[in-house]
């Protein structure tokens, strides 16, 4: 199976500004930021989307959330931030490799559009 776009970033086959990585997850800056700080954190395993995660993915998904909070702290988002998973076309999902958006650096409106 061919690699996803985000696997290629994780494997440094295409450029990306990586801000954190370990053996399970990689965090890199979004190419088209929607906020002053906009980072994507992804599992190295190419799970397509949260709706297709399996019970065996529980540990990596828990790890991803804990690391998302750590990355947000490291990036200085002390005033708050938002974590977003877009799942499927109605949510605007564009890249079929599970990713958590870390958004911050400005006051974020609620509800989202
Ligand atoms: P989605 O809409 O699927 O939840 O979000 C996909 C995100 O990936 C978008 O915010 C988009 O800007 C970002 N993105 C798409 N292609 C690339 C790329 O090649 N590099 C990086 N760093 N981000 C990308």
Coordinates of C-alpha atoms and ligand atoms in Angstrom, one line a residue:
X1 CA 0.0 0.0 0.0
X2 CA 1.3 3.4 -0.9
X3 CA 2.2 5.9 1.9
X4 CA -0.1 8.6 3.0
X5 CA 0.9 12.2 2.7
X6 CA 1.4 12.4 6.4
X7 CA 3.5 9.2 6.5
X8 CA 5.8 10.8 4.0
X9 CA 6.1 13.9 6.3
X10 CA 6.8 11.6 9.2
X11 CA 9.4 9.7 7.2
X12 CA 10.9 13.0 6.0
X13 CA 10.3 12.1 2.4
X14 CA 8.5 15.4 1.8
X15 CA 9.3 18.6 3.8
X16 CA 7.5 19.4 7.0
X17 CA 8.3 21.5 10.1
X18 CA 8.4 18.8 12.8
X19 CA 8.0 20.2 16.3
X20 CA 7.8 16.8 18.2
X21 CA 8.3 13.2 17.4
X22 CA 8.6 9.8 19.1
X23 CA 8.2 6.2 18.1
X24 CA 4.4 6.5 18.0
X25 CA 3.4 10.0 17.0
X26 CA 4.8 13.0 15.0
X27 CA 3.7 16.7 15.3
X28 CA 4.3 19.2 12.6
X29 CA 3.1 22.6 11.6
X30 CA 0.1 22.9 9.3
X31 CA 1.0 24.2 5.8
X32 CA -2.1 26.4 5.8
X33 CA -2.5 27.6 9.3
X34 CA -5.9 28.6 10.6
X35 CA -4.6 30.2 13.8
X36 CA -1.3 31.7 14.8
X37 CA -0.3 28.3 16.1
X38 CA -1.6 25.4 14.1
X39 CA 0.1 22.0 14.5
X40 CA -1.1 18.6 13.4
X41 CA -0.2 15.5 15.5
X42 CA -0.5 12.2 13.8
X43 CA 0.1 8.5 14.7
X44 CA 2.9 7.0 12.6
X45 CA 0.4 4.2 12.0
X46 CA -1.8 5.3 9.1
X47 CA -5.2 5.0 10.7
X48 CA -7.5 6.7 8.2
X49 CA -9.7 8.5 10.7
X50 CA -11.0 8.3 14.2
X51 CA -14.2 6.5 13.0
X52 CA -12.0 3.7 11.7
X53 CA -9.8 3.3 14.7
X54 CA -9.8 -0.2 16.2
X55 CA -9.6 -1.4 19.8
X56 CA -5.9 -2.2 19.3
X57 CA -5.4 1.6 18.6
X58 CA -6.4 2.6 22.1
X59 CA -2.9 3.0 23.5
X60 CA -1.6 5.1 20.5
X61 CA -4.7 7.3 20.6
X62 CA -4.3 7.9 24.3
X63 CA -0.6 8.6 23.8
X64 CA -1.5 11.0 21.0
X65 CA -3.8 13.1 23.2
X66 CA -1.3 13.3 26.1
X67 CA 1.4 14.4 23.6
X68 CA -0.9 16.9 22.0
X69 CA -1.3 18.6 25.5
X70 CA 2.5 18.4 26.0
X71 CA 3.1 20.0 22.5
X72 CA 0.6 22.7 23.3
X73 CA 2.4 23.5 26.5
X74 CA 5.8 23.5 24.8
X75 CA 4.4 25.9 22.1
X76 CA 3.3 28.3 24.9
X77 CA -0.4 28.0 24.4
X78 CA -1.0 28.8 28.1
X79 CA -4.2 30.9 27.4
X80 CA -5.9 27.9 25.9
X81 CA -6.1 25.9 22.7
X82 CA -8.4 23.6 20.8
X83 CA -7.9 20.0 19.7
X84 CA -9.9 19.0 16.6
X85 CA -10.4 15.7 14.7
X86 CA -12.3 16.1 11.4
X87 CA -14.0 12.9 10.5
X88 CA -15.5 12.5 7.0
X89 CA -16.7 14.9 4.3
X90 CA -19.3 16.8 6.4
X91 CA -16.5 17.7 8.9
X92 CA -14.2 18.8 6.1
X93 CA -11.7 16.0 6.4
X94 CA -9.2 16.4 3.5
X95 CA -6.3 14.0 4.4
X96 CA -7.2 10.4 5.1
X97 CA -4.6 9.9 7.8
X98 CA -5.9 10.5 11.3
X99 CA -4.7 13.8 12.6
X100 CA -5.5 16.0 15.6
X101 CA -5.4 19.8 14.9
X102 CA -3.8 21.8 17.8
X103 CA -5.0 25.3 17.3
X104 CA -4.2 28.3 19.5
X105 CA -2.7 31.8 19.7
X106 CA -5.9 33.7 19.3
X107 CA -9.4 33.6 20.8
X108 CA -11.3 30.8 19.0
X109 CA -15.0 31.2 18.2
X110 CA -17.6 28.6 19.3
X111 CA -19.5 26.9 17.8
X112 CA -17.1 26.3 14.9
X113 CA -18.3 27.0 11.4
Ligands
LIG1 P1 -8.4 18.0 7.6 O1 -9.3 19.0 6.8 O2 -8.2 16.7 6.8 O3 -8.8 17.8 9.0 O4 -7.0 18.7 7.7 C1 -5.9 18.5 6.9 C2 -4.9 19.6 7.2 O5 -3.7 19.2 6.6 C3 -5.3 21.0 6.7 O6 -5.3 21.9 7.7 C4 -4.2 21.3 5.7 O7 -3.8 22.6 5.7 C5 -3.0 20.3 6.1 N1 -2.1 19.9 5.0 C6 -2.5 19.5 3.8 N2 -1.4 19.2 3.1 C7 -0.3 19.4 3.9 C8 1.1 19.3 3.7 O8 1.6 18.9 2.6 N3 1.9 19.6 4.7 C9 1.3 20.1 5.9 N4 2.2 20.4 6.9 N5 0.0 20.2 6.1 C10 -0.8 19.9 5.1

